[in-house]
Amino acid sequence: MAIGEVMYRRRLKAVALAVPFVVAVSLGSTAGATSLAAIPCDVTALNNAINAANNNTGPHTIRLAPKCVYNVLTPASTGGLGLNALPIITGTVTLLGDKTTIRRDPDATEGFRIAEVDGPNGRLTIEGVTATGGGYLEYGGTYLPRSGGTLILKHSTVTNSTANVGGAIVVDLSSTLEMHDSVVRDSAAVQGGAIYNGPGSTTLLQKTKVVRNQATEFGGGIFTAGVSLTIKNSHIEGNRAFQQGGGIYNDRAPMDISSTTIADNRAGQMGGGIANDGTTTLTDTKVRRNIALNGGGVWQGTSGGSLTLVRSRIFDNTPNNCRPVGVILGCTN
C-alpha cells in the first residue's frame, strides 16, 4: 500500500536566511577532478548552490561553513508531500559539513522538513551535518527520498523532528536510504518514530544509532514495509511505541539484522524489542532489556512471517523473551 493511501484517525500534536558569494574550487589538477562550491554561513548561498547543482550549472559538491547553523525560517520549495527548507534535490548533490547544523527555525510559522530528494535522478549525500527541528507534516519530518530518490547520510545526526509517518525520515515509493556512522534520535510519529521504510523501498543502517524515538502506534524506532531493511553493527535503543514494536515493527517485509543490539525499548502492547510480521533473520545480535505487555523481546505475528536466530540471543526482557511460546526456535522464555 502506498503511503498516500494510508488513512489516519488521529494526528500528532505539535511537540514541543543580499545574495552572498559562492566560491568554486577544483580539487586536484587531473582531468575529471571534482569541483566544489565552498559557501558561507548563509541560507541563500546554500539554496543557490543546490539549484546550480540540480541544473548542472555549478559544482555538485557543496562545502558548508564549519560550525555554522543554517537557520531556515521560510521554506524554499514545495513538493507533493509538503514544504521543504531546501530546494528539492533532483540531481546529484553532496553537502559536506564540519560540525554544521541545518535547522528549521523554532519561530517558523509553517511546518516543513529539511530536504526532499526526488527520483529518478535525485541523489543527496550528507556528511558531517546535524539536521534538526523539522516536521509538523504528514510524511518525513526531516528527510524524504521519494519516487526512486536516494539519500545517503554519513557521520550525521537527525534529531528533534515530527511527522505523522516517519518522524525523522520516510523512504517512499521505491527509494533508497543509507546511513553510515550516524544517529537518528528524539523524534516522533504515529508510525515509525525515527524511520518509515515504505513499500518498494530499501534501507541500510550501518554503525548507526536509532535512539529515544517514539510512535503513538507502531514502530517506535523503525517501521518497515519495504523491499528490504538491513541493519549492521548498530544500536536500536530506548525507543517506545504505544502499541506494537518498541524498537522495530516489521509489516510483512524482509529484514536482516546483524551484529546489532536492540535494547531498552518499550511497547504498550506487543513486541518491546521487535514486533515481527515479516521474514526476519538476526545474526550475532542481542535483544535484551526490552519491555512490553507481551513478547517483551519479540512478538511474532500471525501473518505467515518468521524470525530466525543465527548465533543471536533474546534475553532479560520483560515479562518474557518471545511470544507466542515455541514459535521462535532457540528463544527461551
PDB file of C-alpha atoms in Angstrom, residues 17-323:
ATOM      1  CA  LEU A  17      18.120  33.464   5.773  1.00  0.00           C
ATOM      2  CA  ALA A  18      21.931  40.431  -0.143  1.00  0.00           C
ATOM      3  CA  VAL A  19      22.801  37.314  -2.172  1.00  0.00           C
ATOM      4  CA  PRO A  20      26.135  36.033  -0.859  1.00  0.00           C
ATOM      5  CA  PHE A  21      29.061  34.771  -2.855  1.00  0.00           C
ATOM      6  CA  VAL A  22      29.822  31.169  -3.754  1.00  0.00           C
ATOM      7  CA  VAL A  23      33.423  30.153  -4.369  1.00  0.00           C
ATOM      8  CA  ALA A  24      34.007  27.265  -6.780  1.00  0.00           C
ATOM      9  CA  VAL A  25      37.315  25.483  -6.457  1.00  0.00           C
ATOM     10  CA  SER A  26      38.920  22.494  -8.137  1.00  0.00           C
ATOM     11  CA  LEU A  27      40.141  19.531  -6.135  1.00  0.00           C
ATOM     12  CA  GLY A  28      43.322  18.333  -7.823  1.00  0.00           C
ATOM     13  CA  SER A  29      44.718  19.071 -11.243  1.00  0.00           C
ATOM     14  CA  THR A  30      43.982  15.862 -13.077  1.00  0.00           C
ATOM     15  CA  ALA A  31      41.305  15.544 -15.714  1.00  0.00           C
ATOM     16  CA  GLY A  32      37.888  14.825 -14.238  1.00  0.00           C
ATOM     17  CA  ALA A  33      38.772  16.298 -10.844  1.00  0.00           C
ATOM     18  CA  THR A  34      35.730  17.029  -8.712  1.00  0.00           C
ATOM     19  CA  SER A  35      34.752  20.697  -8.433  1.00  0.00           C
ATOM     20  CA  LEU A  36      33.444  22.026  -5.150  1.00  0.00           C
ATOM     21  CA  ALA A  37      31.434  25.069  -4.068  1.00  0.00           C
ATOM     22  CA  ALA A  38      32.547  26.495  -0.718  1.00  0.00           C
ATOM     23  CA  ILE A  39      29.734  28.635   0.665  1.00  0.00           C
ATOM     24  CA  PRO A  40      29.419  31.000   3.651  1.00  0.00           C
ATOM     25  CA  CYS A  41      27.090  30.557   6.597  1.00  0.00           C
ATOM     26  CA  ASP A  42      24.021  31.811   4.751  1.00  0.00           C
ATOM     27  CA  VAL A  43      20.832  30.016   3.740  1.00  0.00           C
ATOM     28  CA  THR A  44      20.507  31.889   0.430  1.00  0.00           C
ATOM     29  CA  ALA A  45      24.005  30.791  -0.535  1.00  0.00           C
ATOM     30  CA  LEU A  46      23.087  27.212   0.278  1.00  0.00           C
ATOM     31  CA  ASN A  47      19.895  27.323  -1.792  1.00  0.00           C
ATOM     32  CA  ASN A  48      21.705  28.924  -4.750  1.00  0.00           C
ATOM     33  CA  ALA A  49      24.402  26.267  -4.659  1.00  0.00           C
ATOM     34  CA  ILE A  50      21.836  23.447  -4.573  1.00  0.00           C
ATOM     35  CA  ASN A  51      19.913  24.949  -7.522  1.00  0.00           C
ATOM     36  CA  ALA A  52      23.157  25.219  -9.506  1.00  0.00           C
ATOM     37  CA  ALA A  53      23.995  21.591  -8.763  1.00  0.00           C
ATOM     38  CA  ASN A  54      20.499  20.470  -9.768  1.00  0.00           C
ATOM     39  CA  ASN A  55      20.779  22.404 -13.053  1.00  0.00           C
ATOM     40  CA  ASN A  56      24.363  21.328 -13.804  1.00  0.00           C
ATOM     41  CA  THR A  57      25.444  24.990 -13.787  1.00  0.00           C
ATOM     42  CA  GLY A  58      27.564  24.662 -10.663  1.00  0.00           C
ATOM     43  CA  PRO A  59      29.515  22.105  -8.633  1.00  0.00           C
ATOM     44  CA  HIS A  60      27.650  19.101  -7.321  1.00  0.00           C
ATOM     45  CA  THR A  61      29.707  19.046  -4.106  1.00  0.00           C
ATOM     46  CA  ILE A  62      28.979  21.861  -1.665  1.00  0.00           C
ATOM     47  CA  ARG A  63      31.208  22.558   1.322  1.00  0.00           C
ATOM     48  CA  LEU A  64      29.205  24.102   4.138  1.00  0.00           C
ATOM     49  CA  ALA A  65      30.678  26.591   6.595  1.00  0.00           C
ATOM     50  CA  PRO A  66      32.232  24.852   9.630  1.00  0.00           C
ATOM     51  CA  LYS A  67      30.302  25.096  12.885  1.00  0.00           C
ATOM     52  CA  CYS A  68      27.600  27.119  11.103  1.00  0.00           C
ATOM     53  CA  VAL A  69      23.905  26.919  11.894  1.00  0.00           C
ATOM     54  CA  TYR A  70      21.922  27.349   8.672  1.00  0.00           C
ATOM     55  CA  ASN A  71      18.748  28.603  10.315  1.00  0.00           C
ATOM     56  CA  VAL A  72      15.761  28.312   7.961  1.00  0.00           C
ATOM     57  CA  LEU A  73      12.729  30.471   8.707  1.00  0.00           C
ATOM     58  CA  THR A  74      10.954  30.195   5.325  1.00  0.00           C
ATOM     59  CA  PRO A  75      10.805  27.043   3.186  1.00  0.00           C
ATOM     60  CA  ALA A  76      12.491  27.127  -0.237  1.00  0.00           C
ATOM     61  CA  SER A  77      10.326  24.563  -2.040  1.00  0.00           C
ATOM     62  CA  THR A  78       7.029  22.714  -2.089  1.00  0.00           C
ATOM     63  CA  GLY A  79       6.792  19.076  -3.113  1.00  0.00           C
ATOM     64  CA  GLY A  80       3.935  16.656  -3.447  1.00  0.00           C
ATOM     65  CA  LEU A  81       4.110  15.817   0.240  1.00  0.00           C
ATOM     66  CA  GLY A  82       4.699  19.232   1.780  1.00  0.00           C
ATOM     67  CA  LEU A  83       7.172  22.074   2.260  1.00  0.00           C
ATOM     68  CA  ASN A  84      10.976  21.792   2.369  1.00  0.00           C
ATOM     69  CA  ALA A  85      13.669  24.017   3.884  1.00  0.00           C
ATOM     70  CA  LEU A  86      15.939  23.424   0.873  1.00  0.00           C
ATOM     71  CA  PRO A  87      15.255  23.235  -2.882  1.00  0.00           C
ATOM     72  CA  ILE A  88      14.033  19.792  -3.922  1.00  0.00           C
ATOM     73  CA  ILE A  89      17.001  17.632  -4.862  1.00  0.00           C
ATOM     74  CA  THR A  90      16.535  16.469  -8.473  1.00  0.00           C
ATOM     75  CA  GLY A  91      20.203  15.895  -9.406  1.00  0.00           C
ATOM     76  CA  THR A  92      23.353  14.714  -7.677  1.00  0.00           C
ATOM     77  CA  VAL A  93      24.144  16.876  -4.629  1.00  0.00           C
ATOM     78  CA  THR A  94      26.683  16.358  -1.842  1.00  0.00           C
ATOM     79  CA  LEU A  95      26.696  18.535   1.286  1.00  0.00           C
ATOM     80  CA  LEU A  96      29.918  18.397   3.299  1.00  0.00           C
ATOM     81  CA  GLY A  97      29.751  19.834   6.808  1.00  0.00           C
ATOM     82  CA  ASP A  98      32.091  20.190   9.748  1.00  0.00           C
ATOM     83  CA  LYS A  99      30.035  20.321  12.922  1.00  0.00           C
ATOM     84  CA  THR A 100      27.433  22.076  10.758  1.00  0.00           C
ATOM     85  CA  THR A 101      23.717  22.316  11.507  1.00  0.00           C
ATOM     86  CA  ILE A 102      20.709  22.835   9.241  1.00  0.00           C
ATOM     87  CA  ARG A 103      17.595  23.570  11.247  1.00  0.00           C
ATOM     88  CA  ARG A 104      14.049  24.728  10.952  1.00  0.00           C
ATOM     89  CA  ASP A 105      13.826  27.967  12.937  1.00  0.00           C
ATOM     90  CA  PRO A 106      11.835  27.335  16.127  1.00  0.00           C
ATOM     91  CA  ASP A 107       9.900  30.542  15.340  1.00  0.00           C
ATOM     92  CA  ALA A 108       8.891  29.391  11.849  1.00  0.00           C
ATOM     93  CA  THR A 109       5.135  29.654  11.337  1.00  0.00           C
ATOM     94  CA  GLU A 110       4.983  26.789   8.828  1.00  0.00           C
ATOM     95  CA  GLY A 111       5.793  23.151   9.195  1.00  0.00           C
ATOM     96  CA  PHE A 112       8.470  21.904   6.814  1.00  0.00           C
ATOM     97  CA  ARG A 113      11.090  19.205   6.554  1.00  0.00           C
ATOM     98  CA  ILE A 114      14.763  19.849   5.742  1.00  0.00           C
ATOM     99  CA  ALA A 115      15.041  18.133   2.343  1.00  0.00           C
ATOM    100  CA  GLU A 116      13.110  16.156  -0.261  1.00  0.00           C
ATOM    101  CA  VAL A 117      15.005  14.008  -2.772  1.00  0.00           C
ATOM    102  CA  ASP A 118      13.027  13.217  -5.939  1.00  0.00           C
ATOM    103  CA  GLY A 119      13.831  10.348  -8.272  1.00  0.00           C
ATOM    104  CA  PRO A 120      14.697   9.003 -10.601  1.00  0.00           C
ATOM    105  CA  ASN A 121      17.818  11.241 -10.672  1.00  0.00           C
ATOM    106  CA  GLY A 122      17.788  12.831  -7.237  1.00  0.00           C
ATOM    107  CA  ARG A 123      20.705  11.699  -5.092  1.00  0.00           C
ATOM    108  CA  LEU A 124      21.632  13.555  -1.902  1.00  0.00           C
ATOM    109  CA  THR A 125      24.708  12.705   0.168  1.00  0.00           C
ATOM    110  CA  ILE A 126      25.148  14.474   3.501  1.00  0.00           C
ATOM    111  CA  GLU A 127      28.275  14.208   5.624  1.00  0.00           C
ATOM    112  CA  GLY A 128      29.081  15.845   8.946  1.00  0.00           C
ATOM    113  CA  VAL A 129      25.727  17.627   9.338  1.00  0.00           C
ATOM    114  CA  THR A 130      23.108  17.753  12.076  1.00  0.00           C
ATOM    115  CA  ALA A 131      19.550  18.319  10.835  1.00  0.00           C
ATOM    116  CA  THR A 132      17.077  19.363  13.497  1.00  0.00           C
ATOM    117  CA  GLY A 133      13.648  20.774  14.210  1.00  0.00           C
ATOM    118  CA  GLY A 134      11.917  19.705  11.009  1.00  0.00           C
ATOM    119  CA  GLY A 135       8.408  18.445  10.631  1.00  0.00           C
ATOM    120  CA  TYR A 136       4.853  19.084  11.748  1.00  0.00           C
ATOM    121  CA  LEU A 137       3.960  17.325   8.482  1.00  0.00           C
ATOM    122  CA  GLU A 138       2.170  14.208   7.303  1.00  0.00           C
ATOM    123  CA  TYR A 139       5.310  12.466   5.987  1.00  0.00           C
ATOM    124  CA  GLY A 140       9.024  12.651   6.807  1.00  0.00           C
ATOM    125  CA  GLY A 141       9.836  15.267   9.417  1.00  0.00           C
ATOM    126  CA  THR A 142      13.443  15.820   8.247  1.00  0.00           C
ATOM    127  CA  TYR A 143      14.214  13.890   5.055  1.00  0.00           C
ATOM    128  CA  LEU A 144      12.038  12.432   2.297  1.00  0.00           C
ATOM    129  CA  PRO A 145      13.581  10.442  -0.557  1.00  0.00           C
ATOM    130  CA  ARG A 146      10.733   9.524  -2.929  1.00  0.00           C
ATOM    131  CA  SER A 147       9.917   8.216  -6.409  1.00  0.00           C
ATOM    132  CA  GLY A 148      13.248   6.434  -6.687  1.00  0.00           C
ATOM    133  CA  GLY A 149      15.380   9.071  -4.926  1.00  0.00           C
ATOM    134  CA  THR A 150      18.479   8.211  -2.897  1.00  0.00           C
ATOM    135  CA  LEU A 151      19.556   9.670   0.459  1.00  0.00           C
ATOM    136  CA  ILE A 152      22.951   8.832   1.978  1.00  0.00           C
ATOM    137  CA  LEU A 153      23.898  10.083   5.448  1.00  0.00           C
ATOM    138  CA  LYS A 154      27.460   9.778   6.763  1.00  0.00           C
ATOM    139  CA  HIS A 155      28.683  10.878  10.191  1.00  0.00           C
ATOM    140  CA  SER A 156      25.457  12.867  10.547  1.00  0.00           C
ATOM    141  CA  THR A 157      22.636  13.313  13.043  1.00  0.00           C
ATOM    142  CA  VAL A 158      18.888  13.701  12.597  1.00  0.00           C
ATOM    143  CA  THR A 159      17.088  14.925  15.698  1.00  0.00           C
ATOM    144  CA  ASN A 160      14.007  16.554  17.183  1.00  0.00           C
ATOM    145  CA  SER A 161      11.584  16.181  14.285  1.00  0.00           C
ATOM    146  CA  THR A 162       7.951  15.125  13.989  1.00  0.00           C
ATOM    147  CA  ALA A 163       5.525  13.814  11.383  1.00  0.00           C
ATOM    148  CA  ASN A 164       2.548  11.516  11.307  1.00  0.00           C
ATOM    149  CA  VAL A 165       4.544   8.959   9.308  1.00  0.00           C
ATOM    150  CA  GLY A 166       8.322   8.759   9.718  1.00  0.00           C
ATOM    151  CA  GLY A 167       9.111  11.288  12.416  1.00  0.00           C
ATOM    152  CA  ALA A 168      12.634  11.839  11.041  1.00  0.00           C
ATOM    153  CA  ILE A 169      12.750  10.047   7.664  1.00  0.00           C
ATOM    154  CA  VAL A 170      10.307   8.491   5.216  1.00  0.00           C
ATOM    155  CA  VAL A 171      11.755   6.307   2.451  1.00  0.00           C
ATOM    156  CA  ASP A 172       8.904   6.379  -0.046  1.00  0.00           C
ATOM    157  CA  LEU A 173       7.943   4.964  -3.437  1.00  0.00           C
ATOM    158  CA  SER A 174      10.855   2.682  -4.312  1.00  0.00           C
ATOM    159  CA  SER A 175      13.532   4.967  -2.867  1.00  0.00           C
ATOM    160  CA  THR A 176      16.770   4.243  -1.013  1.00  0.00           C
ATOM    161  CA  LEU A 177      18.199   5.297   2.343  1.00  0.00           C
ATOM    162  CA  GLU A 178      21.734   4.568   3.538  1.00  0.00           C
ATOM    163  CA  MET A 179      23.039   5.653   6.928  1.00  0.00           C
ATOM    164  CA  HIS A 180      26.666   5.150   7.953  1.00  0.00           C
ATOM    165  CA  ASP A 181      28.118   6.113  11.351  1.00  0.00           C
ATOM    166  CA  SER A 182      25.065   8.282  12.000  1.00  0.00           C
ATOM    167  CA  VAL A 183      22.353   8.891  14.588  1.00  0.00           C
ATOM    168  CA  VAL A 184      18.562   9.337  14.494  1.00  0.00           C
ATOM    169  CA  ARG A 185      17.194  10.407  17.840  1.00  0.00           C
ATOM    170  CA  ASP A 186      14.457  12.189  19.788  1.00  0.00           C
ATOM    171  CA  SER A 187      11.847  12.207  17.012  1.00  0.00           C
ATOM    172  CA  ALA A 188       8.183  11.194  16.987  1.00  0.00           C
ATOM    173  CA  ALA A 189       5.404   9.955  14.703  1.00  0.00           C
ATOM    174  CA  VAL A 190       2.251   7.887  14.644  1.00  0.00           C
ATOM    175  CA  GLN A 191       4.130   5.165  12.752  1.00  0.00           C
ATOM    176  CA  GLY A 192       7.919   4.971  12.503  1.00  0.00           C
ATOM    177  CA  GLY A 193       9.110   7.356  15.202  1.00  0.00           C
ATOM    178  CA  ALA A 194      12.529   7.674  13.537  1.00  0.00           C
ATOM    179  CA  ILE A 195      12.326   5.911  10.147  1.00  0.00           C
ATOM    180  CA  TYR A 196       9.478   4.671   7.959  1.00  0.00           C
ATOM    181  CA  ASN A 197      10.783   2.347   5.234  1.00  0.00           C
ATOM    182  CA  GLY A 198       7.845   2.392   2.827  1.00  0.00           C
ATOM    183  CA  PRO A 199       6.599  -0.080   0.210  1.00  0.00           C
ATOM    184  CA  GLY A 200       9.087  -0.774  -2.568  1.00  0.00           C
ATOM    185  CA  SER A 201      11.915   0.970  -0.710  1.00  0.00           C
ATOM    186  CA  THR A 202      15.300  -0.128   0.637  1.00  0.00           C
ATOM    187  CA  THR A 203      17.055   0.962   3.826  1.00  0.00           C
ATOM    188  CA  LEU A 204      20.573   0.161   5.052  1.00  0.00           C
ATOM    189  CA  LEU A 205      21.775   1.201   8.506  1.00  0.00           C
ATOM    190  CA  GLN A 206      25.455   0.594   9.267  1.00  0.00           C
ATOM    191  CA  LYS A 207      27.151   1.628  12.508  1.00  0.00           C
ATOM    192  CA  THR A 208      24.095   3.748  13.217  1.00  0.00           C
ATOM    193  CA  LYS A 209      22.159   4.559  16.373  1.00  0.00           C
ATOM    194  CA  VAL A 210      18.359   4.831  16.458  1.00  0.00           C
ATOM    195  CA  VAL A 211      17.651   6.059  19.978  1.00  0.00           C
ATOM    196  CA  ARG A 212      14.925   7.709  22.089  1.00  0.00           C
ATOM    197  CA  ASN A 213      12.267   7.959  19.377  1.00  0.00           C
ATOM    198  CA  GLN A 214       8.604   7.176  19.809  1.00  0.00           C
ATOM    199  CA  ALA A 215       5.446   6.263  17.893  1.00  0.00           C
ATOM    200  CA  THR A 216       1.886   6.521  19.117  1.00  0.00           C
ATOM    201  CA  GLU A 217       1.054   3.351  17.181  1.00  0.00           C
ATOM    202  CA  PHE A 218       3.698   1.108  15.576  1.00  0.00           C
ATOM    203  CA  GLY A 219       7.487   1.166  15.332  1.00  0.00           C
ATOM    204  CA  GLY A 220       8.894   3.461  17.979  1.00  0.00           C
ATOM    205  CA  GLY A 221      12.280   3.361  16.284  1.00  0.00           C
ATOM    206  CA  ILE A 222      11.623   1.904  12.823  1.00  0.00           C
ATOM    207  CA  PHE A 223       8.588   0.833  10.797  1.00  0.00           C
ATOM    208  CA  THR A 224       9.404  -1.228   7.706  1.00  0.00           C
ATOM    209  CA  ALA A 225       7.126  -2.393   4.912  1.00  0.00           C
ATOM    210  CA  GLY A 226       9.786  -2.146   2.198  1.00  0.00           C
ATOM    211  CA  VAL A 227      11.712  -4.370  -0.166  1.00  0.00           C
ATOM    212  CA  SER A 228      14.424  -4.724   2.462  1.00  0.00           C
ATOM    213  CA  LEU A 229      15.709  -3.374   5.753  1.00  0.00           C
ATOM    214  CA  THR A 230      19.333  -4.248   6.555  1.00  0.00           C
ATOM    215  CA  ILE A 231      20.903  -3.244   9.867  1.00  0.00           C
ATOM    216  CA  LYS A 232      24.581  -3.886  10.634  1.00  0.00           C
ATOM    217  CA  ASN A 233      26.736  -3.092  13.674  1.00  0.00           C
ATOM    218  CA  SER A 234      24.107  -0.724  15.034  1.00  0.00           C
ATOM    219  CA  HIS A 235      22.117   0.136  18.149  1.00  0.00           C
ATOM    220  CA  ILE A 236      18.316   0.334  18.344  1.00  0.00           C
ATOM    221  CA  GLU A 237      17.836   1.531  21.892  1.00  0.00           C
ATOM    222  CA  GLY A 238      15.471   3.433  24.174  1.00  0.00           C
ATOM    223  CA  ASN A 239      12.606   3.766  21.672  1.00  0.00           C
ATOM    224  CA  ARG A 240       8.918   3.470  22.500  1.00  0.00           C
ATOM    225  CA  ALA A 241       5.712   2.502  20.712  1.00  0.00           C
ATOM    226  CA  PHE A 242       2.406   2.865  22.476  1.00  0.00           C
ATOM    227  CA  GLN A 243       1.055  -0.141  20.587  1.00  0.00           C
ATOM    228  CA  GLN A 244       3.494  -2.570  18.900  1.00  0.00           C
ATOM    229  CA  GLY A 245       7.194  -2.718  18.056  1.00  0.00           C
ATOM    230  CA  GLY A 246       9.010  -0.521  20.539  1.00  0.00           C
ATOM    231  CA  GLY A 247      12.275  -0.871  18.661  1.00  0.00           C
ATOM    232  CA  ILE A 248      11.117  -2.137  15.262  1.00  0.00           C
ATOM    233  CA  TYR A 249       7.788  -3.002  13.659  1.00  0.00           C
ATOM    234  CA  ASN A 250       8.108  -5.268  10.612  1.00  0.00           C
ATOM    235  CA  ASP A 251       4.982  -5.148   8.428  1.00  0.00           C
ATOM    236  CA  ARG A 252       5.324  -8.249   6.216  1.00  0.00           C
ATOM    237  CA  ALA A 253       8.775  -7.312   4.875  1.00  0.00           C
ATOM    238  CA  PRO A 254      12.244  -8.901   4.666  1.00  0.00           C
ATOM    239  CA  MET A 255      14.554  -7.754   7.444  1.00  0.00           C
ATOM    240  CA  ASP A 256      18.189  -8.750   8.051  1.00  0.00           C
ATOM    241  CA  ILE A 257      19.898  -7.611  11.265  1.00  0.00           C
ATOM    242  CA  SER A 258      23.483  -8.489  12.189  1.00  0.00           C
ATOM    243  CA  SER A 259      25.956  -7.594  14.954  1.00  0.00           C
ATOM    244  CA  THR A 260      23.396  -5.213  16.450  1.00  0.00           C
ATOM    245  CA  THR A 261      21.985  -4.509  19.903  1.00  0.00           C
ATOM    246  CA  ILE A 262      18.239  -3.993  20.328  1.00  0.00           C
ATOM    247  CA  ALA A 263      17.815  -2.927  23.942  1.00  0.00           C
ATOM    248  CA  ASP A 264      15.775  -0.889  26.427  1.00  0.00           C
ATOM    249  CA  ASN A 265      12.852  -0.362  24.058  1.00  0.00           C
ATOM    250  CA  ARG A 266       9.246  -0.444  25.193  1.00  0.00           C
ATOM    251  CA  ALA A 267       5.852  -1.255  23.667  1.00  0.00           C
ATOM    252  CA  GLY A 268       2.446  -0.711  25.219  1.00  0.00           C
ATOM    253  CA  GLN A 269       1.106  -3.927  23.740  1.00  0.00           C
ATOM    254  CA  MET A 270       3.354  -6.446  21.958  1.00  0.00           C
ATOM    255  CA  GLY A 271       6.971  -6.632  20.869  1.00  0.00           C
ATOM    256  CA  GLY A 272       9.081  -4.455  23.132  1.00  0.00           C
ATOM    257  CA  GLY A 273      12.151  -5.054  21.006  1.00  0.00           C
ATOM    258  CA  ILE A 274      10.624  -6.277  17.745  1.00  0.00           C
ATOM    259  CA  ALA A 275       7.070  -6.891  16.542  1.00  0.00           C
ATOM    260  CA  ASN A 276       7.603  -9.147  13.544  1.00  0.00           C
ATOM    261  CA  ASP A 277       5.047  -9.873  10.838  1.00  0.00           C
ATOM    262  CA  GLY A 278       7.696 -10.399   8.144  1.00  0.00           C
ATOM    263  CA  THR A 279      10.677 -12.592   7.403  1.00  0.00           C
ATOM    264  CA  THR A 280      13.493 -11.643   9.774  1.00  0.00           C
ATOM    265  CA  THR A 281      16.963 -13.026  10.422  1.00  0.00           C
ATOM    266  CA  LEU A 282      19.028 -11.993  13.451  1.00  0.00           C
ATOM    267  CA  THR A 283      22.747 -12.824  13.204  1.00  0.00           C
ATOM    268  CA  ASP A 284      25.188 -12.193  16.070  1.00  0.00           C
ATOM    269  CA  THR A 285      22.580  -9.876  17.579  1.00  0.00           C
ATOM    270  CA  LYS A 286      21.336  -9.264  21.113  1.00  0.00           C
ATOM    271  CA  VAL A 287      17.740  -8.425  22.035  1.00  0.00           C
ATOM    272  CA  ARG A 288      17.703  -7.560  25.717  1.00  0.00           C
ATOM    273  CA  ARG A 289      16.068  -5.491  28.466  1.00  0.00           C
ATOM    274  CA  ASN A 290      13.034  -4.603  26.357  1.00  0.00           C
ATOM    275  CA  ILE A 291       9.553  -4.318  27.853  1.00  0.00           C
ATOM    276  CA  ALA A 292       6.031  -4.945  26.543  1.00  0.00           C
ATOM    277  CA  LEU A 293       2.701  -6.195  27.775  1.00  0.00           C
ATOM    278  CA  ASN A 294       3.577  -9.449  25.997  1.00  0.00           C
ATOM    279  CA  GLY A 295       6.543 -10.522  23.926  1.00  0.00           C
ATOM    280  CA  GLY A 296       8.936  -8.251  25.779  1.00  0.00           C
ATOM    281  CA  GLY A 297      11.797  -9.177  23.456  1.00  0.00           C
ATOM    282  CA  VAL A 298       9.995 -10.299  20.303  1.00  0.00           C
ATOM    283  CA  TRP A 299       6.376 -10.733  19.332  1.00  0.00           C
ATOM    284  CA  GLN A 300       5.924 -12.972  16.299  1.00  0.00           C
ATOM    285  CA  GLY A 301       2.714 -12.068  14.457  1.00  0.00           C
ATOM    286  CA  THR A 302       0.320 -14.393  12.702  1.00  0.00           C
ATOM    287  CA  SER A 303       0.751 -13.127   9.109  1.00  0.00           C
ATOM    288  CA  GLY A 304       2.922 -16.012   7.997  1.00  0.00           C
ATOM    289  CA  GLY A 305       6.305 -14.447   8.749  1.00  0.00           C
ATOM    290  CA  SER A 306       9.186 -15.963  10.656  1.00  0.00           C
ATOM    291  CA  LEU A 307      12.163 -14.950  12.784  1.00  0.00           C
ATOM    292  CA  THR A 308      15.402 -16.953  12.593  1.00  0.00           C
ATOM    293  CA  LEU A 309      18.208 -16.724  15.143  1.00  0.00           C
ATOM    294  CA  VAL A 310      21.802 -17.238  14.000  1.00  0.00           C
ATOM    295  CA  ARG A 311      24.251 -17.021  16.923  1.00  0.00           C
ATOM    296  CA  SER A 312      21.861 -14.493  18.488  1.00  0.00           C
ATOM    297  CA  ARG A 313      20.300 -14.179  21.910  1.00  0.00           C
ATOM    298  CA  ILE A 314      16.984 -12.833  23.193  1.00  0.00           C
ATOM    299  CA  PHE A 315      17.269 -12.446  26.954  1.00  0.00           C
ATOM    300  CA  ASP A 316      16.438 -10.392  30.070  1.00  0.00           C
ATOM    301  CA  ASN A 317      13.234  -8.963  28.565  1.00  0.00           C
ATOM    302  CA  THR A 318      10.014  -8.258  30.494  1.00  0.00           C
ATOM    303  CA  PRO A 319       7.690 -10.056  31.099  1.00  0.00           C
ATOM    304  CA  ASN A 320       9.068 -12.696  28.725  1.00  0.00           C
ATOM    305  CA  ASN A 321      11.511 -13.008  25.844  1.00  0.00           C
ATOM    306  CA  CYS A 322       9.373 -14.326  22.963  1.00  0.00           C
ATOM    307  CA  ARG A 323       5.688 -14.893  22.314  1.00  0.00           C
TER     308      ARG A 323
END
